[in-house]
Coordinates of C-alpha atoms in Angstrom, one line a residue:
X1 CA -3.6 7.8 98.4
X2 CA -0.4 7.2 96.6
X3 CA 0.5 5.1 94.0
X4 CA 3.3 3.0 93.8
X5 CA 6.4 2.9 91.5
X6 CA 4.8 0.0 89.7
X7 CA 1.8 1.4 89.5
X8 CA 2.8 4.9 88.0
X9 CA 5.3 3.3 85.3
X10 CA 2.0 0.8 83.9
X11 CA 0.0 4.6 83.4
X12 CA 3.0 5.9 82.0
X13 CA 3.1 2.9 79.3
X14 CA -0.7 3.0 78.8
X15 CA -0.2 6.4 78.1
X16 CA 2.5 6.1 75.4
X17 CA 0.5 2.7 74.1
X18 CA -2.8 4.7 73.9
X19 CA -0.7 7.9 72.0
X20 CA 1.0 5.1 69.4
X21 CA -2.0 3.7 68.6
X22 CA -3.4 7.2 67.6
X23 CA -0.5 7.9 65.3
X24 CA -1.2 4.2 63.7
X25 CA -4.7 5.1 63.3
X26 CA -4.0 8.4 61.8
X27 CA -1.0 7.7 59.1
X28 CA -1.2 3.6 58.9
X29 CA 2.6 2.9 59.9
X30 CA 4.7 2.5 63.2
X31 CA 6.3 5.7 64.0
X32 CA 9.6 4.4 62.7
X33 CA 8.5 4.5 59.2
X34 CA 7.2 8.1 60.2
X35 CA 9.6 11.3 59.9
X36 CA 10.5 13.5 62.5
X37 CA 7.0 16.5 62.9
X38 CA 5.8 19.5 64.8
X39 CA 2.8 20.8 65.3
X40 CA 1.0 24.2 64.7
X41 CA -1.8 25.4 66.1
X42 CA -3.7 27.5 63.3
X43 CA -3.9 26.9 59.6
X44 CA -1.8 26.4 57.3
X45 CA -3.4 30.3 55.0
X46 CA -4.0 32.7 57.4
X47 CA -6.8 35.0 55.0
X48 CA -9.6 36.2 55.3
X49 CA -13.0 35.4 53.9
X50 CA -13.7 39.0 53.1
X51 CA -10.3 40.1 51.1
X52 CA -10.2 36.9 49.0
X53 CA -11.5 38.3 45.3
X54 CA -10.6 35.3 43.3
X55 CA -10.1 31.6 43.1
X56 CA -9.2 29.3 41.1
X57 CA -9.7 25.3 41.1
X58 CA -7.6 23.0 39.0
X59 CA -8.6 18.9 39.2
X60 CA -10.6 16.4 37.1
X61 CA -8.6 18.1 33.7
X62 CA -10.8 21.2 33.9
X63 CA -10.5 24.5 36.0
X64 CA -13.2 26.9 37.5
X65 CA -12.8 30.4 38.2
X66 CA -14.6 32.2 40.6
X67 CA -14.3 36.1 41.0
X68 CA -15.8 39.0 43.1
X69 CA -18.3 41.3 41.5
X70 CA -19.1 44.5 41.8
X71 CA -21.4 44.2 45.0
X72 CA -18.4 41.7 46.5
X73 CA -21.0 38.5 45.0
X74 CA -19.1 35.8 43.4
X75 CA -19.4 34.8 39.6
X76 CA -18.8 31.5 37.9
X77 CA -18.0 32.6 34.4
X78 CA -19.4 36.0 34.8
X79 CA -22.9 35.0 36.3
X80 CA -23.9 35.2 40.2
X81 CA -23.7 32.2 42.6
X82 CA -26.3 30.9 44.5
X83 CA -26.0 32.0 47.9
X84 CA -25.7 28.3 49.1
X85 CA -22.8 28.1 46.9
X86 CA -21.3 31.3 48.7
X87 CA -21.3 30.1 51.9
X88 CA -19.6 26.6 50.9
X89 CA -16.8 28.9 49.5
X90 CA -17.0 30.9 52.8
X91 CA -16.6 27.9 54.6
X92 CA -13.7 26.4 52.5
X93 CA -11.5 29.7 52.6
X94 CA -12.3 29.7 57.0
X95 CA -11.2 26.1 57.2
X96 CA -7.9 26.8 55.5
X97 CA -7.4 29.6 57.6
X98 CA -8.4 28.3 61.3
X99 CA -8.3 24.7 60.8
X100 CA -4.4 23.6 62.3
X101 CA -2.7 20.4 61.1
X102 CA -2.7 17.3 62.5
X103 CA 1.4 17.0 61.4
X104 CA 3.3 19.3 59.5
X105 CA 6.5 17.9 57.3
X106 CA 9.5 19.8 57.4
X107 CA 12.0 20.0 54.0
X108 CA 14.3 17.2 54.4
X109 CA 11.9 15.2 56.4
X110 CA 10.7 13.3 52.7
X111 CA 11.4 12.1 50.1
X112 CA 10.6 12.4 46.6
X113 CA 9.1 9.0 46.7
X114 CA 7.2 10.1 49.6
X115 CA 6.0 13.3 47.8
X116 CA 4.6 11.0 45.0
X117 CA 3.0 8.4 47.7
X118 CA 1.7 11.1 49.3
X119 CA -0.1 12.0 45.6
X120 CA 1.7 15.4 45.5
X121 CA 3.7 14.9 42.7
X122 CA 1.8 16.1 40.8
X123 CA -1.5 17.0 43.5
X124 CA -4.6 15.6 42.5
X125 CA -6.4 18.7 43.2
X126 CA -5.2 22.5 42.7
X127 CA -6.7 25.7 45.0
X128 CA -5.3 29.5 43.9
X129 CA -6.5 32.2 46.5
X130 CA -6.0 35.6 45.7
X131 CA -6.6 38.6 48.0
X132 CA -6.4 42.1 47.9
X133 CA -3.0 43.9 46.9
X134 CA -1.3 40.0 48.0
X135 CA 0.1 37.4 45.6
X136 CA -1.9 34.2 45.2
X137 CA -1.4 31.2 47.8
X138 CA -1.4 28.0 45.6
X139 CA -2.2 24.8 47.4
X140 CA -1.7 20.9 46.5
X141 CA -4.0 18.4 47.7
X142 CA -3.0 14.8 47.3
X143 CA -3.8 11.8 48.6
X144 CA -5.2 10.4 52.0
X145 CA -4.7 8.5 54.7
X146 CA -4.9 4.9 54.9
X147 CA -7.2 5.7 57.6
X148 CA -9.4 8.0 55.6
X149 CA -9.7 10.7 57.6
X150 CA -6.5 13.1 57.0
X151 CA -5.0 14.3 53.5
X152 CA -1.6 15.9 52.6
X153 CA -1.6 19.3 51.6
X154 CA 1.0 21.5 50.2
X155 CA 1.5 25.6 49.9
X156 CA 3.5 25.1 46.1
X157 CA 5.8 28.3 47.2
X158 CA 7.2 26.5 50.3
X159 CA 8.6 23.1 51.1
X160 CA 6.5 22.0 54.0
X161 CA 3.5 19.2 53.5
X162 CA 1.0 19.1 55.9
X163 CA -1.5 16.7 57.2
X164 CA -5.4 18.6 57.3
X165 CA -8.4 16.4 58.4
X166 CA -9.9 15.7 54.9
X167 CA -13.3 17.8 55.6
X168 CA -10.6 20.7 54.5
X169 CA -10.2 19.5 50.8
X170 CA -13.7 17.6 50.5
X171 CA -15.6 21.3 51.3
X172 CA -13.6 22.8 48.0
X173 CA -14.6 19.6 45.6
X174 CA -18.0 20.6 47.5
X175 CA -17.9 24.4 47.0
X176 CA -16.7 23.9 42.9
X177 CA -19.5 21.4 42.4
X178 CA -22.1 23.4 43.6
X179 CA -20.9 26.6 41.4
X180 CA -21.6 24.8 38.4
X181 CA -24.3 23.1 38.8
X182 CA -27.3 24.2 36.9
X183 CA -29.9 26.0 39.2
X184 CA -33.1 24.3 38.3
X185 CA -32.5 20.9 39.3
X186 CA -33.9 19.5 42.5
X187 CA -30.6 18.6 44.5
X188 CA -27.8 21.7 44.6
X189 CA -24.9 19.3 44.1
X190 CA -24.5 16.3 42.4
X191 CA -24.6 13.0 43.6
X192 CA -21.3 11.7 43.2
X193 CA -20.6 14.4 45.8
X194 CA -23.2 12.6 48.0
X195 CA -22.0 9.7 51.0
X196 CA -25.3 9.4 52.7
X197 CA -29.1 10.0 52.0
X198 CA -31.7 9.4 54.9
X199 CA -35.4 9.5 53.6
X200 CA -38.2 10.2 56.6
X201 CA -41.7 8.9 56.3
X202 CA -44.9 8.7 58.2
X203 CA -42.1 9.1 60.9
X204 CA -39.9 6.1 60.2
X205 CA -36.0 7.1 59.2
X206 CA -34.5 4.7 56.6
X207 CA -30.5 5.8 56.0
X208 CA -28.6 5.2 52.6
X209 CA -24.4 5.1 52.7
X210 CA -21.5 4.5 50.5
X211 CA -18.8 1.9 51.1
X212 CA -15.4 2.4 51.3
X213 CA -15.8 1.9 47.5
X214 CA -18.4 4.6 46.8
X215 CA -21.0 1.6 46.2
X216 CA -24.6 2.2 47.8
X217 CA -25.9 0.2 50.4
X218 CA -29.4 0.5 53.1
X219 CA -27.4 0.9 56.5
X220 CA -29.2 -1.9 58.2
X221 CA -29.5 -4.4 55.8
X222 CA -28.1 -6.1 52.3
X223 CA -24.3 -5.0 54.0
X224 CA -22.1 -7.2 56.1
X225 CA -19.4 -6.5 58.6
X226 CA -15.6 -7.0 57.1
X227 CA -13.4 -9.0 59.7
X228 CA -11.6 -6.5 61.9
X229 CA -13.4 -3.8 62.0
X230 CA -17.2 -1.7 61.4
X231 CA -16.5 -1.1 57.8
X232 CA -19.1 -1.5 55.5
X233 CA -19.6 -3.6 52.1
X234 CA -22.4 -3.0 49.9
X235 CA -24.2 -6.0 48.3
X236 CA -23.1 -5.8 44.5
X237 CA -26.3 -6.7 43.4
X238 CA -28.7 -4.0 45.5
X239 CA -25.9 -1.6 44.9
X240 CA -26.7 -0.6 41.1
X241 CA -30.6 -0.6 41.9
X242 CA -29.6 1.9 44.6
X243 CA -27.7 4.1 42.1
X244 CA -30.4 4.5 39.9
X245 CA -32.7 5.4 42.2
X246 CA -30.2 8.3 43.1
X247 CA -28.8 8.9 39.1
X248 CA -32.8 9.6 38.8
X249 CA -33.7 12.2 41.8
X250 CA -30.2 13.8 40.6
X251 CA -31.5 14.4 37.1
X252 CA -34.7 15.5 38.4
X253 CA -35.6 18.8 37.1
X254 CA -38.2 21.8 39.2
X255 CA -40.9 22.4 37.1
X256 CA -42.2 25.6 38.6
X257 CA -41.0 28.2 41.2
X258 CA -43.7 29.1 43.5
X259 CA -42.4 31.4 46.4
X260 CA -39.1 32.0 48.4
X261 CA -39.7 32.2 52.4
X262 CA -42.9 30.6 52.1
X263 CA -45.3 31.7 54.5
X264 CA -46.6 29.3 57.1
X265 CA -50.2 29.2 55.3
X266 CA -49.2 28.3 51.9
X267 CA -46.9 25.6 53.7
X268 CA -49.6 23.9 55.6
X269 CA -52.1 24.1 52.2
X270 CA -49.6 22.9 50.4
X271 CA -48.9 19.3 52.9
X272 CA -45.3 21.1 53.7
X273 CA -46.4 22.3 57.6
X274 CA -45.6 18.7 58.5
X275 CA -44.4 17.2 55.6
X276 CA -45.0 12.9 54.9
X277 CA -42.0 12.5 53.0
X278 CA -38.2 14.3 54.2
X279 CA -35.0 13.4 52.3
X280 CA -31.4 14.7 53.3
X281 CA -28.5 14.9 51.6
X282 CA -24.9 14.4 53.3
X283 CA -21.3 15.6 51.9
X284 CA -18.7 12.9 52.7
X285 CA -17.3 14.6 55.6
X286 CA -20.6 17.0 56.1
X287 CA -21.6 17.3 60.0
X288 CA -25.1 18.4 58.6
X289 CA -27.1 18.0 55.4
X290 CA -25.8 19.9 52.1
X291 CA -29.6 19.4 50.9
X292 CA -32.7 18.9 52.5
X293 CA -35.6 18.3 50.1
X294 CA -39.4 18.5 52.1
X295 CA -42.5 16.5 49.6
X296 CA -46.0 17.5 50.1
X297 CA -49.0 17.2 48.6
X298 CA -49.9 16.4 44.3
X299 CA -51.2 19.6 42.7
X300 CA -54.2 19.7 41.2
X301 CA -53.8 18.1 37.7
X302 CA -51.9 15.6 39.6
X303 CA -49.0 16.1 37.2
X304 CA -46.8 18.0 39.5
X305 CA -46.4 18.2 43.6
X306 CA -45.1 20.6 46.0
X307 CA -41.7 20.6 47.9
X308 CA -40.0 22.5 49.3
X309 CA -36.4 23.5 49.3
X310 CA -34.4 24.0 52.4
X311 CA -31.2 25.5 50.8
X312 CA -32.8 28.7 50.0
X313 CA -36.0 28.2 51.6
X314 CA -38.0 27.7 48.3
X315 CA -41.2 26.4 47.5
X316 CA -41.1 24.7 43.8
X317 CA -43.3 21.7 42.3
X318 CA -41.7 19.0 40.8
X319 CA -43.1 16.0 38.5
X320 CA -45.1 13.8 39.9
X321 CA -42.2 11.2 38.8
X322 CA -40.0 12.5 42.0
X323 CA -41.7 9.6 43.7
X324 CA -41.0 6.6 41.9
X325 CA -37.2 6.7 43.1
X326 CA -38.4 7.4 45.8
X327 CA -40.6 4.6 46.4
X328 CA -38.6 2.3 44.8
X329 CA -35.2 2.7 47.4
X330 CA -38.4 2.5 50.2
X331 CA -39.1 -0.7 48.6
X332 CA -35.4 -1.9 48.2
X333 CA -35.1 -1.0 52.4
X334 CA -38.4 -3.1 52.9
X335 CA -40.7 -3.0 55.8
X336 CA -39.4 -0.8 59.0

């Protein structure tokens, strides 16, 4: 069959209709507010993970620095990571290297108003990478879309901005977080670097998210719809209860390490072979959990219970307290 003249010009316009309303999605204005871009196809620091022996983070009015050791480990001011935090810095240096830019800003394309819009001037967060025998590649990252889904980067040596999904610069914030974080608390990162918590038990999912705000909300309930759109708005009173709940499991202390790689009989005498209670732990742009913590059964004085500890496949006991926050954000999502 063959279409018509008619019919081939309305695809044609669906087609450019369907490729503007991308570009509005992804940067908030009409094309003709929009310079003149091109397109690459890999990232924007072509290293890799193996020859990078130091990085430095500048953001927040403090700077981390993390260095290779002897055995090629990394060291936060001079003391081994933990091997979660390794592979977050793994990951960050991969997604730089492999992850191409949705638009790439040529010199003369901005302005310096634009720089400063785009919260580049000066960037609100600052990556060094050095590798072997090379001179550091310094990188800006500013602000995001209105969208929320993209954020302008910069390579300080060269004039080009470029526009990286914002998964890119989140998984650094993640990565530097993580680093410092003292080891014997319960969650691996804090929870101000947390979007989304789900808690399973006795087989029933209940799912806390942050609005566009950062305020907490149960995902079906105390939240309303805002005209125009599926965006989010937490209740401002449930909010704060919410919070604390979270404030308390991220101040939450291990009492006791038990055993690394668990076997499968001190899980199941322990209550862990099919735990009651799961909670998981979402980055803001994480496809999968950054923590996932597994509650079993009180120990013997009653003073303490066993968990364990996905991220590094740990078995620990915690106080008993671990489930009063618990129960109370069960409470605050009410019956299933």
């Amino acid at each position: 069959m063959r279409l018509s003249a008619g019919s081939g010009l309305g695809l044609a316009a669906a087609g450019l209709m369907a490729g503007l309303i991308g570009v509005v999605a992804l940067t908030g204005r009409w094309p003709v507010d929009a310079p003149r871009t091109h397109l690459e196809r890999h990232g924007i620091v072509p290293v890799e993970v193996e020859r990078v022996v130091r990085v430095d983070l500048d953001g927040g009015g403090s700077r981390t620095v993390l260095v290779r050791g002897r055995d090629r480990d990394w060291l936060v001011n001079g003391a081994p990571v933990r091997s979660i935090v390794a592979e977050h810095i793994a990951t960050a240096i991969r997604l730089l290297a492999v992850t191409p830019p949705r638009r790439v800003f040529a010199a003369g394309e901005y302005t310096r108003w634009q720089l400063v819009e785009y919260g580049l001037d000066p960037p609100g967060f600052l990556v060094s990478l050095a590798a072997a025998a090379k001179n550091p590649v310094r990188l800006g990252f500013g602000a995001t879309t209105p969208a929320q889904n993209a954020q302008f980067v910069s390579i300080l040596s060269g004039p080009e901005i470029y526009l990286l999904p914002r998964d890119v610069g989140t998984e650094w914030q993640l990565a530097r977080d993580m680093a410092l974080r003292p080891a014997n608390l319960l969650l691996p990162v804090s929870i101000a670097q947390i979007w989304a918590v789900e808690i399973v038990r006795g087989g029933v999912l209940h799912r806390f998210e942050r609005d566009p705000e950062g305020l907490w909300f149960h995902h079906t309930g105390q939240h309303v719809h805002l005209p125009g759109g599926f965006v989010h708005k937490a209740d401002p009173k449930l909010a704060p209860l919410i919070a604390a709940q979270f404030d308390a499991l991220d101040r939450l202390a291990i009492a006791a390490a038990v055993a690394r790689h668990p076997a499968a009989a001190a899980l199941a005498a322990d209550g862990l072979a099919h735990p009651p209670t799961i909670m998981l732990f979402y980055g803001r742009d994480a496809a999968g959990p950054v923590a996932r913590v597994e509650l079993g059964n009180a120990a013997a004085d009653g003073l303490l219970r066993y968990a364990r500890l996905q991220q590094g496949d740990r078995l620990v006991t915690l106080p008993a307290e671990v489930e009063k926050p618990v129960a109370a954000l069960l409470e605050i999502a009410g019956p299933s």
